[in-house]
mmCIF file of C-alpha atoms in Angstrom:
data_model
loop_
_atom_site.group_PDB
_atom_site.id
_atom_site.type_symbol
_atom_site.label_atom_id
_atom_site.label_comp_id
_atom_site.label_asym_id
_atom_site.label_seq_id
_atom_site.Cartn_x
_atom_site.Cartn_y
_atom_site.Cartn_z
ATOM 1 C CA MET A 30 119.895 102.021 79.062
ATOM 2 C CA THR A 31 116.867 102.328 76.812
ATOM 3 C CA GLY A 32 113.270 101.376 77.366
ATOM 4 C CA ILE A 33 110.111 102.624 78.983
ATOM 5 C CA PHE A 34 108.433 102.857 82.348
ATOM 6 C CA ARG A 35 104.803 101.857 82.104
ATOM 7 C CA PHE A 36 102.035 100.733 84.455
ATOM 8 C CA ASP A 37 99.102 98.640 83.280
ATOM 9 C CA VAL A 38 96.121 97.649 85.399
ATOM 10 C CA LEU A 39 95.293 94.115 84.282
ATOM 11 C CA SER A 40 92.469 93.150 86.659
ATOM 12 C CA LEU A 41 90.081 94.871 89.048
ATOM 13 C CA ASP A 42 88.031 93.405 91.895
ATOM 14 C CA GLY A 43 86.279 96.250 93.648
ATOM 15 C CA ALA A 44 89.034 98.771 94.367
ATOM 16 C CA ALA A 45 91.710 96.039 94.492
ATOM 17 C CA ARG A 46 93.787 95.851 91.359
ATOM 18 C CA ALA A 47 96.408 93.580 89.859
ATOM 19 C CA GLY A 48 98.802 95.088 87.393
ATOM 20 C CA LEU A 49 102.226 95.195 85.826
ATOM 21 C CA ILE A 50 104.955 97.830 85.974
ATOM 22 C CA THR A 51 107.296 97.571 83.012
ATOM 23 C CA THR A 52 110.889 98.810 83.332
ATOM 24 C CA PRO A 53 114.008 98.167 81.247
ATOM 25 C CA ARG A 54 115.367 95.957 84.041
ATOM 26 C CA GLY A 55 112.291 93.808 84.349
ATOM 27 C CA LYS A 56 108.584 93.650 85.044
ATOM 28 C CA ILE A 57 107.095 94.215 88.502
ATOM 29 C CA ARG A 58 103.886 92.343 89.259
ATOM 30 C CA THR A 59 101.471 94.272 91.444
ATOM 31 C CA PRO A 60 100.421 94.190 94.197
ATOM 32 C CA ALA A 61 104.158 94.020 94.894
ATOM 33 C CA PHE A 62 106.143 93.643 98.095
ATOM 34 C CA MET A 63 109.649 95.094 97.960
ATOM 35 C CA PRO A 64 112.159 93.495 100.343
ATOM 36 C CA VAL A 65 114.206 96.170 102.065
ATOM 37 C CA GLY A 66 117.894 96.328 101.190
ATOM 38 C CA THR A 67 118.659 99.589 102.974
ATOM 39 C CA VAL A 68 122.445 99.534 102.548
ATOM 40 C CA ALA A 69 122.548 97.491 99.320
ATOM 41 C CA THR A 70 121.786 94.181 101.013
ATOM 42 C CA VAL A 71 118.709 92.347 102.201
ATOM 43 C CA LYS A 72 120.016 91.294 105.600
ATOM 44 C CA ALA A 73 120.997 87.609 105.908
ATOM 45 C CA MET A 74 120.057 86.856 102.285
ATOM 46 C CA HIS A 75 121.823 86.208 98.977
ATOM 47 C CA PRO A 76 120.389 88.429 96.195
ATOM 48 C CA GLU A 77 119.723 85.442 93.947
ATOM 49 C CA THR A 78 117.739 83.783 96.749
ATOM 50 C CA VAL A 79 115.601 86.893 97.187
ATOM 51 C CA LYS A 80 114.835 86.825 93.466
ATOM 52 C CA ALA A 81 114.086 83.089 93.497
ATOM 53 C CA LEU A 82 111.540 83.648 96.278
ATOM 54 C CA GLY A 83 109.547 85.886 93.924
ATOM 55 C CA ALA A 84 110.736 89.460 94.476
ATOM 56 C CA ASP A 85 110.632 91.617 91.340
ATOM 57 C CA ILE A 86 112.116 94.754 92.937
ATOM 58 C CA LEU A 87 114.162 95.781 95.995
ATOM 59 C CA LEU A 88 114.268 98.972 98.032
ATOM 60 C CA ALA A 89 117.520 100.729 98.951
ATOM 61 C CA ASN A 90 118.054 103.960 100.896
ATOM 62 C CA THR A 91 119.543 107.234 99.695
ATOM 63 C CA TYR A 92 120.601 108.541 103.111
ATOM 64 C CA HIS A 93 122.402 105.399 104.253
ATOM 65 C CA LEU A 94 124.184 104.808 100.934
ATOM 66 C CA MET A 95 125.143 108.489 100.814
ATOM 67 C CA LEU A 96 126.999 108.011 104.102
ATOM 68 C CA ARG A 97 128.543 104.655 103.283
ATOM 69 C CA PRO A 98 130.049 103.716 100.848
ATOM 70 C CA GLY A 99 129.021 106.906 99.023
ATOM 71 C CA PRO A 100 127.074 107.348 95.765
ATOM 72 C CA GLU A 101 130.077 108.564 93.784
ATOM 73 C CA ARG A 102 131.963 105.402 94.704
ATOM 74 C CA ILE A 103 129.011 103.187 93.772
ATOM 75 C CA ALA A 104 128.662 105.019 90.431
ATOM 76 C CA ALA A 105 132.377 104.523 89.706
ATOM 77 C CA LEU A 106 131.939 100.812 90.404
ATOM 78 C CA GLY A 107 129.166 100.499 87.836
ATOM 79 C CA GLY A 108 126.062 101.563 89.748
ATOM 80 C CA LEU A 109 123.999 100.042 92.509
ATOM 81 C CA HIS A 110 122.668 97.092 90.511
ATOM 82 C CA LYS A 111 126.138 95.860 89.605
ATOM 83 C CA PHE A 112 127.525 96.741 93.040
ATOM 84 C CA MET A 113 125.007 94.549 94.878
ATOM 85 C CA ASN A 114 124.661 91.906 92.152
ATOM 86 C CA TRP A 115 120.955 92.637 91.642
ATOM 87 C CA PRO A 116 120.264 93.265 87.930
ATOM 88 C CA TRP A 117 116.540 93.754 88.439
ATOM 89 C CA PRO A 118 114.578 96.919 89.377
ATOM 90 C CA VAL A 119 115.483 98.981 92.452
ATOM 91 C CA LEU A 120 113.469 101.724 94.162
ATOM 92 C CA THR A 121 115.389 104.165 96.355
ATOM 93 C CA ASP A 122 113.826 105.931 99.326
ATOM 94 C CA SER A 123 114.996 109.541 99.228
ATOM 95 C CA GLY A 124 115.918 109.930 102.905
ATOM 96 C CA GLY A 125 112.674 111.577 104.002
ATOM 97 C CA PHE A 126 112.029 108.871 106.596
ATOM 98 C CA GLN A 127 115.396 109.643 108.207
ATOM 99 C CA VAL A 128 114.260 113.267 108.593
ATOM 100 C CA MET A 129 111.869 111.807 111.173
ATOM 101 C CA SER A 130 113.761 108.806 112.540
ATOM 102 C CA LEU A 131 117.012 110.739 113.049
ATOM 103 C CA ALA A 132 115.369 113.928 114.337
ATOM 104 C CA LYS A 133 117.920 114.278 117.144
ATOM 105 C CA LEU A 134 120.759 114.267 114.608
ATOM 106 C CA ARG A 135 119.477 116.782 112.074
ATOM 107 C CA LYS A 136 118.636 120.435 111.477
ATOM 108 C CA LEU A 137 115.888 121.257 108.995
ATOM 109 C CA ASP A 138 115.254 124.434 106.998
ATOM 110 C CA GLU A 139 113.700 125.443 103.683
ATOM 111 C CA ASN A 140 116.753 124.366 101.730
ATOM 112 C CA GLY A 141 116.969 120.843 103.113
ATOM 113 C CA VAL A 142 118.314 118.880 106.073
ATOM 114 C CA THR A 143 121.751 118.875 107.675
ATOM 115 C CA PHE A 144 122.449 115.511 109.282
ATOM 116 C CA GLN A 145 125.081 114.550 111.793
ATOM 117 C CA SER A 146 126.117 111.090 110.676
ATOM 118 C CA HIS A 147 125.118 108.349 113.105
ATOM 119 C CA ILE A 148 128.284 106.524 111.962
ATOM 120 C CA ASP A 149 131.084 109.025 112.565
ATOM 121 C CA GLY A 150 129.459 112.349 113.449
ATOM 122 C CA ALA A 151 130.344 114.018 110.128
ATOM 123 C CA ARG A 152 127.908 116.606 108.748
ATOM 124 C CA HIS A 153 126.009 115.888 105.534
ATOM 125 C CA VAL A 154 123.497 118.132 103.757
ATOM 126 C CA LEU A 155 120.588 116.499 101.953
ATOM 127 C CA THR A 156 118.454 118.761 99.784
ATOM 128 C CA PRO A 157 115.898 117.805 97.143
ATOM 129 C CA GLU A 158 118.562 118.399 94.517
ATOM 130 C CA ARG A 159 121.202 116.306 96.305
ATOM 131 C CA ALA A 160 118.690 113.527 97.010
ATOM 132 C CA MET A 161 117.915 113.290 93.301
ATOM 133 C CA GLU A 162 121.613 113.470 92.405
ATOM 134 C CA VAL A 163 122.400 110.592 94.774
ATOM 135 C CA GLN A 164 119.582 108.487 93.351
ATOM 136 C CA ASP A 165 120.816 109.220 89.844
ATOM 137 C CA LEU A 166 124.360 108.160 90.780
ATOM 138 C CA LEU A 167 122.983 104.959 92.278
ATOM 139 C CA GLY A 168 121.048 104.312 89.071
ATOM 140 C CA ALA A 169 117.650 103.880 90.716
ATOM 141 C CA ASP A 170 114.862 102.666 88.458
ATOM 142 C CA ILE A 171 112.302 104.420 90.684
ATOM 143 C CA ALA A 172 113.439 107.498 92.596
ATOM 144 C CA MET A 173 111.429 109.111 95.364
ATOM 145 C CA GLN A 174 111.034 112.838 95.918
ATOM 146 C CA PHE A 175 112.707 114.263 99.034
ATOM 147 C CA ASP A 176 110.091 114.993 101.700
ATOM 148 C CA GLU A 177 109.634 115.608 105.395
ATOM 149 C CA CYS A 178 108.012 112.730 107.247
ATOM 150 C CA VAL A 179 106.474 113.590 110.639
ATOM 151 C CA ARG A 180 105.847 111.167 113.468
ATOM 152 C CA LEU A 181 102.212 110.633 114.451
ATOM 153 C CA PRO A 182 100.402 111.800 116.405
ATOM 154 C CA CYS A 183 101.315 115.417 115.770
ATOM 155 C CA ALA A 184 99.494 118.747 115.849
ATOM 156 C CA GLU A 185 97.674 119.633 112.645
ATOM 157 C CA VAL A 186 99.604 122.883 112.339
ATOM 158 C CA GLU A 187 102.859 120.896 112.327
ATOM 159 C CA ALA A 188 101.481 118.394 109.820
ATOM 160 C CA ARG A 189 100.463 121.270 107.546
ATOM 161 C CA ARG A 190 103.880 122.917 107.761
ATOM 162 C CA ALA A 191 105.613 119.663 106.830
ATOM 163 C CA MET A 192 103.107 118.898 104.054
ATOM 164 C CA LEU A 193 103.574 122.287 102.400
ATOM 165 C CA LEU A 194 107.356 122.021 102.701
ATOM 166 C CA SER A 195 107.187 118.558 101.131
ATOM 167 C CA LEU A 196 105.185 119.985 98.220
ATOM 168 C CA ARG A 197 107.827 122.654 97.626
ATOM 169 C CA TRP A 198 110.488 119.980 97.818
ATOM 170 C CA ALA A 199 108.440 117.836 95.410
ATOM 171 C CA GLU A 200 108.642 120.563 92.763
ATOM 172 C CA ARG A 201 112.380 120.896 93.301
ATOM 173 C CA SER A 202 112.838 117.121 93.241
ATOM 174 C CA LYS A 203 110.963 116.748 89.970
ATOM 175 C CA THR A 204 112.949 119.574 88.393
ATOM 176 C CA ALA A 205 116.232 118.008 89.538
ATOM 177 C CA PHE A 206 115.286 114.458 88.499
ATOM 178 C CA VAL A 207 117.516 113.208 85.707
ATOM 179 C CA ALA A 208 114.940 111.927 83.250
ATOM 180 C CA MET A 209 116.198 108.910 81.327
ATOM 181 C CA PRO A 210 114.222 106.326 79.332
ATOM 182 C CA GLY A 211 112.842 103.737 81.707
ATOM 183 C CA ARG A 212 113.455 105.669 84.925
ATOM 184 C CA ALA A 213 110.625 107.051 87.061
ATOM 185 C CA VAL A 214 110.149 109.502 89.913
ATOM 186 C CA PHE A 215 107.337 109.263 92.477
ATOM 187 C CA GLY A 216 105.768 112.015 94.553
ATOM 188 C CA ILE A 217 104.915 111.425 98.216
ATOM 189 C CA VAL A 218 101.601 112.443 99.804
ATOM 190 C CA GLN A 219 102.024 113.873 103.303
ATOM 191 C CA GLY A 220 99.623 115.528 105.730
ATOM 192 C CA GLY A 221 99.742 113.566 108.954
ATOM 193 C CA ALA A 222 96.382 112.252 110.125
ATOM 194 C CA ALA A 223 94.327 115.151 108.688
ATOM 195 C CA GLU A 224 92.160 114.193 105.723
ATOM 196 C CA SER A 225 92.010 117.750 104.392
ATOM 197 C CA LEU A 226 95.794 118.019 104.362
ATOM 198 C CA ARG A 227 96.200 114.629 102.693
ATOM 199 C CA VAL A 228 93.723 115.565 99.962
ATOM 200 C CA GLU A 229 95.426 118.932 99.423
ATOM 201 C CA SER A 230 98.780 117.184 99.083
ATOM 202 C CA ALA A 231 97.433 114.539 96.701
ATOM 203 C CA LYS A 232 95.784 117.116 94.421
ATOM 204 C CA ALA A 233 98.932 119.229 94.219
ATOM 205 C CA LEU A 234 101.156 116.225 93.490
ATOM 206 C CA ALA A 235 98.770 114.941 90.808
ATOM 207 C CA ASP A 236 99.081 118.318 89.079
ATOM 208 C CA MET A 237 102.869 117.889 89.025
ATOM 209 C CA ARG A 238 102.480 114.731 86.893
ATOM 210 C CA PHE A 239 104.770 112.312 88.681
ATOM 211 C CA ASP A 240 105.239 108.785 87.309
ATOM 212 C CA GLY A 241 103.743 107.289 90.462
ATOM 213 C CA TYR A 242 102.523 108.327 93.899
ATOM 214 C CA ALA A 243 103.326 107.191 97.410
ATOM 215 C CA LEU A 244 101.588 107.681 100.726
ATOM 216 C CA GLY A 245 104.250 108.598 103.264
ATOM 217 C CA GLY A 246 104.155 109.306 106.970
ATOM 218 C CA LEU A 247 101.928 106.327 107.795
ATOM 219 C CA ALA A 248 102.703 103.205 109.842
ATOM 220 C CA VAL A 249 104.704 105.537 112.105
ATOM 221 C CA GLY A 250 102.746 105.127 115.323
ATOM 222 C CA GLU A 251 99.186 106.006 114.394
ATOM 223 C CA PRO A 252 96.244 103.622 114.970
ATOM 224 C CA ARG A 253 95.588 101.280 112.058
ATOM 225 C CA THR A 254 92.156 102.818 111.551
ATOM 226 C CA VAL A 255 93.835 106.169 110.876
ATOM 227 C CA MET A 256 96.161 104.661 108.282
ATOM 228 C CA LEU A 257 93.259 103.053 106.434
ATOM 229 C CA ALA A 258 91.223 106.261 106.601
ATOM 230 C CA MET A 259 94.106 108.211 105.046
ATOM 231 C CA ILE A 260 94.318 105.693 102.198
ATOM 232 C CA GLU A 261 90.597 105.972 101.562
ATOM 233 C CA CYS A 262 90.580 109.763 101.456
ATOM 234 C CA VAL A 263 93.688 110.072 99.242
ATOM 235 C CA LEU A 264 93.290 107.475 96.502
ATOM 236 C CA PRO A 265 90.317 109.122 94.730
ATOM 237 C CA TRP A 266 92.553 112.138 94.052
ATOM 238 C CA LEU A 267 95.484 110.209 92.574
ATOM 239 C CA PRO A 268 95.593 109.230 88.880
ATOM 240 C CA HIS A 269 94.114 105.795 88.309
ATOM 241 C CA ALA A 270 96.719 104.991 85.650
ATOM 242 C CA LYS A 271 99.731 105.487 87.940
ATOM 243 C CA PRO A 272 101.156 103.121 90.597
ATOM 244 C CA ARG A 273 100.235 103.753 94.240
ATOM 245 C CA TYR A 274 102.763 102.923 96.935
ATOM 246 C CA LEU A 275 102.135 102.712 100.701
ATOM 247 C CA MET A 276 105.515 103.340 102.292
ATOM 248 C CA GLY A 277 106.684 101.283 105.254
ATOM 249 C CA ALA A 278 103.443 99.460 106.129
ATOM 250 C CA GLY A 279 104.060 95.770 106.323
ATOM 251 C CA THR A 280 101.967 93.467 108.490
ATOM 252 C CA PRO A 281 100.129 90.998 106.242
ATOM 253 C CA ASP A 282 96.767 92.260 107.504
ATOM 254 C CA ASP A 283 97.731 95.878 106.785
ATOM 255 C CA ILE A 284 98.810 94.901 103.280
ATOM 256 C CA LEU A 285 95.580 92.978 102.719
ATOM 257 C CA GLU A 286 93.413 95.931 103.719
ATOM 258 C CA ALA A 287 95.510 98.400 101.725
ATOM 259 C CA VAL A 288 95.241 96.250 98.593
ATOM 260 C CA ARG A 289 91.489 96.054 99.195
ATOM 261 C CA ARG A 290 91.476 99.861 98.965
ATOM 262 C CA GLY A 291 93.623 100.090 95.815
ATOM 263 C CA ILE A 292 97.312 100.184 96.840
ATOM 264 C CA ASP A 293 99.818 98.561 94.453
ATOM 265 C CA MET A 294 103.242 98.607 96.151
ATOM 266 C CA PHE A 295 104.630 97.966 99.633
ATOM 267 C CA ASP A 296 107.910 97.782 101.515
ATOM 268 C CA CYS A 297 108.716 96.950 105.121
ATOM 269 C CA VAL A 298 111.588 95.623 107.236
ATOM 270 C CA LEU A 299 109.156 93.430 109.183
ATOM 271 C CA PRO A 300 109.734 90.036 107.503
ATOM 272 C CA THR A 301 113.524 90.336 107.602
ATOM 273 C CA ARG A 302 113.704 91.874 111.084
ATOM 274 C CA ALA A 303 111.258 89.301 112.457
ATOM 275 C CA GLY A 304 113.335 86.494 110.980
ATOM 276 C CA ARG A 305 116.435 87.719 112.777
ATOM 277 C CA HIS A 306 114.494 87.683 116.051
ATOM 278 C CA GLY A 307 112.982 84.221 115.894
ATOM 279 C CA LEU A 308 109.588 84.977 114.347
ATOM 280 C CA ALA A 309 108.160 83.129 111.357
ATOM 281 C CA TYR A 310 105.211 84.165 109.174
ATOM 282 C CA THR A 311 103.073 81.322 107.868
ATOM 283 C CA ARG A 312 99.698 80.724 106.263
ATOM 284 C CA SER A 313 98.442 79.677 109.711
ATOM 285 C CA GLY A 314 99.664 82.723 111.561
ATOM 286 C CA ARG A 315 102.816 83.983 113.181
ATOM 287 C CA LEU A 316 105.122 81.596 115.053
ATOM 288 C CA ASN A 317 107.488 82.618 117.819
ATOM 289 C CA LEU A 318 110.265 80.030 117.562
ATOM 290 C CA ARG A 319 111.762 81.274 120.835
ATOM 291 C CA ASN A 320 108.873 79.682 122.751
ATOM 292 C CA ALA A 321 109.898 76.570 124.694
ATOM 293 C CA HIS A 322 107.038 74.404 123.431
ATOM 294 C CA HIS A 323 108.734 74.250 120.016
ATOM 295 C CA ALA A 324 111.791 72.486 121.485
ATOM 296 C CA ASP A 325 110.327 69.007 120.937
ATOM 297 C CA ASP A 326 108.190 69.736 117.863
ATOM 298 C CA PRO A 327 109.354 67.782 114.771
ATOM 299 C CA SER A 328 106.813 69.422 112.436
ATOM 300 C CA PRO A 329 107.843 71.911 109.750
ATOM 301 C CA VAL A 330 107.068 75.620 110.000
ATOM 302 C CA ASP A 331 104.691 75.619 107.025
ATOM 303 C CA PRO A 332 104.189 72.494 104.863
ATOM 304 C CA LEU A 333 102.320 74.574 102.244
ATOM 305 C CA SER A 334 105.067 77.152 101.730
ATOM 306 C CA SER A 335 106.872 77.507 98.405
ATOM 307 C CA CYS A 336 110.080 77.740 100.459
ATOM 308 C CA ALA A 337 111.936 74.466 100.999
ATOM 309 C CA ALA A 338 113.270 75.697 104.363
ATOM 310 C CA ALA A 339 109.712 76.098 105.681
ATOM 311 C CA ARG A 340 108.848 72.541 104.612
ATOM 312 C CA THR A 341 111.993 70.648 105.597
ATOM 313 C CA TYR A 342 113.479 72.136 108.780
ATOM 314 C CA SER A 343 111.715 71.210 111.992
ATOM 315 C CA ARG A 344 110.405 73.729 114.473
ATOM 316 C CA ALA A 345 112.576 72.029 117.075
ATOM 317 C CA TYR A 346 115.728 72.658 115.052
ATOM 318 C CA LEU A 347 114.822 76.272 114.306
ATOM 319 C CA HIS A 348 114.037 76.790 118.004
ATOM 320 C CA HIS A 349 117.501 75.425 118.825
ATOM 321 C CA LEU A 350 119.189 77.754 116.305
ATOM 322 C CA VAL A 351 117.312 80.774 117.646
ATOM 323 C CA LYS A 352 118.103 79.990 121.279
ATOM 324 C CA ALA A 353 121.753 79.360 120.406
ATOM 325 C CA GLY A 354 121.991 82.644 118.492
ATOM 326 C CA GLU A 355 123.179 80.838 115.363
ATOM 327 C CA ILE A 356 123.374 82.833 112.129
ATOM 328 C CA LEU A 357 121.777 79.964 110.205
ATOM 329 C CA GLY A 358 118.583 80.433 112.193
ATOM 330 C CA MET A 359 118.393 84.075 111.136
ATOM 331 C CA MET A 360 119.034 83.140 107.506
ATOM 332 C CA LEU A 361 116.441 80.377 107.399
ATOM 333 C CA LEU A 362 113.701 82.365 109.122
ATOM 334 C CA THR A 363 114.355 85.412 106.946
ATOM 335 C CA GLU A 364 114.051 83.228 103.859
ATOM 336 C CA ILE A 365 110.850 81.645 105.194
ATOM 337 C CA ASN A 366 109.342 85.060 105.897
ATOM 338 C CA LEU A 367 110.231 86.581 102.537
ATOM 339 C CA ALA A 368 108.807 83.496 100.824
ATOM 340 C CA TYR A 369 105.584 83.911 102.807
ATOM 341 C CA TYR A 370 105.271 87.550 101.773
ATOM 342 C CA GLN A 371 105.896 86.811 98.096
ATOM 343 C CA ASP A 372 103.468 83.843 98.163
ATOM 344 C CA PHE A 373 100.938 86.135 99.823
ATOM 345 C CA MET A 374 101.288 88.779 97.095
ATOM 346 C CA ASP A 375 100.997 86.124 94.386
ATOM 347 C CA ASP A 376 97.868 84.707 96.012
ATOM 348 C CA MET A 377 96.327 88.182 96.122
ATOM 349 C CA ARG A 378 97.118 88.815 92.462
ATOM 350 C CA ARG A 379 95.474 85.524 91.536
ATOM 351 C CA ALA A 380 92.406 86.260 93.662
ATOM 352 C CA ILE A 381 91.960 89.710 92.108
ATOM 353 C CA ALA A 382 92.255 88.244 88.613
ATOM 354 C CA ALA A 383 89.663 85.594 89.517
ATOM 355 C CA GLY A 384 87.249 88.140 91.030
ATOM 356 C CA SER A 385 87.413 86.394 94.405
ATOM 357 C CA PHE A 386 89.427 88.849 96.483
ATOM 358 C CA ASP A 387 86.870 89.210 99.281
ATOM 359 C CA ASP A 388 86.718 85.446 99.677
ATOM 360 C CA PHE A 389 90.516 85.330 99.768
ATOM 361 C CA CYS A 390 90.600 87.981 102.500
ATOM 362 C CA ASP A 391 88.097 86.078 104.632
ATOM 363 C CA ALA A 392 89.992 82.811 104.229
ATOM 364 C CA ALA A 393 93.376 84.395 104.999
ATOM 365 C CA LYS A 394 92.122 86.046 108.174
ATOM 366 C CA GLU A 395 90.459 82.861 109.360
ATOM 367 C CA ALA A 396 93.698 80.939 108.808
ATOM 368 C CA TRP A 397 95.678 83.546 110.769
ATOM 369 C CA ARG A 398 93.216 83.318 113.670
ATOM 370 C CA SER A 399 93.719 79.567 113.796
ATOM 371 C CA GLY A 400 97.462 79.891 114.301
ATOM 372 C CA GLU A 401 99.663 80.216 117.362
ATOM 373 C CA ALA A 402 99.190 83.976 117.664
ATOM 374 C CA GLY A 403 95.435 83.540 117.733
ATOM 375 C CA ASN A 404 94.752 87.121 116.703
ATOM 376 C CA GLY A 405 95.910 87.357 113.118
ATOM 377 C CA LEU A 406 99.140 88.995 111.996
ATOM 378 C CA VAL A 407 98.505 92.521 113.235
#
């Protein structure tokens, strides 16, 4: 594969920016929302449907694909893109989140992390070098450094230990990264909820000259005000000409405020997980289709959606599918939610280009307040 990886900022409105990431497998419009395909599938969705809804890039996970079906097997079958029938860009999370989420099943030291598989109990060692090797075997367009993510709140001394370890792992990850035309590797800023640690991490990573930079260890239990404060303190220290990625944060209001502060990329399981549990995201707020008052409602979920399912299926029918536990209900609501997220990103890009982002934010929040939830999409 030949080509380049390039990021261009096309429009600015305050700190908010609209841009374009160019890769050999396609262009990624930013701000971008990446649907999560942890184990090489976006749950309940066909890949071509995900693309048709507006997604330019998917996220897959190094740890989970390492366990099953295995990166060597995927490589032998032609790589992740061919394996999952998604010929467009893929970003792979390195497994750092699992260092936190599977804390009871792992042992951590300077070299890396030894996991006990949650599938069969087998032991697997993930080091910065192995994480980069797995991502190379998968054929990731954007690979992430291996890092240690800590759950918040945590003591500052613990956040500092993990941040410094992540910096040492960042150097090892970048050294082990298999540089090929068009592929990129991102560093991950850590530091818990301490501004001084976040700034120290960002400065050190900027000196390592990664292709892009992520903020990790946020949206993991801390108050929203803390997350936004960490974004504000970090972004001035990251290169303006490189993409900025907020990992795992995914409510529409969180995305809106992060874009306002200069973030370019997002991922979250929220729209797909919510769809499987009877929740729909719309321009007028969040709908809980499990609620009984939808049982006799013939109106569509969202008549303004780009998604035909949101315009043509009644709330009564979707309520019935959810209550009956039918797979079709999960599929339709997942599609509706992913369409909402992609419409939302497109609307933000247009507003930034038009210089009307603040007005867009005010209008979006007012529309959310008018909906069933009554308190926005937080």
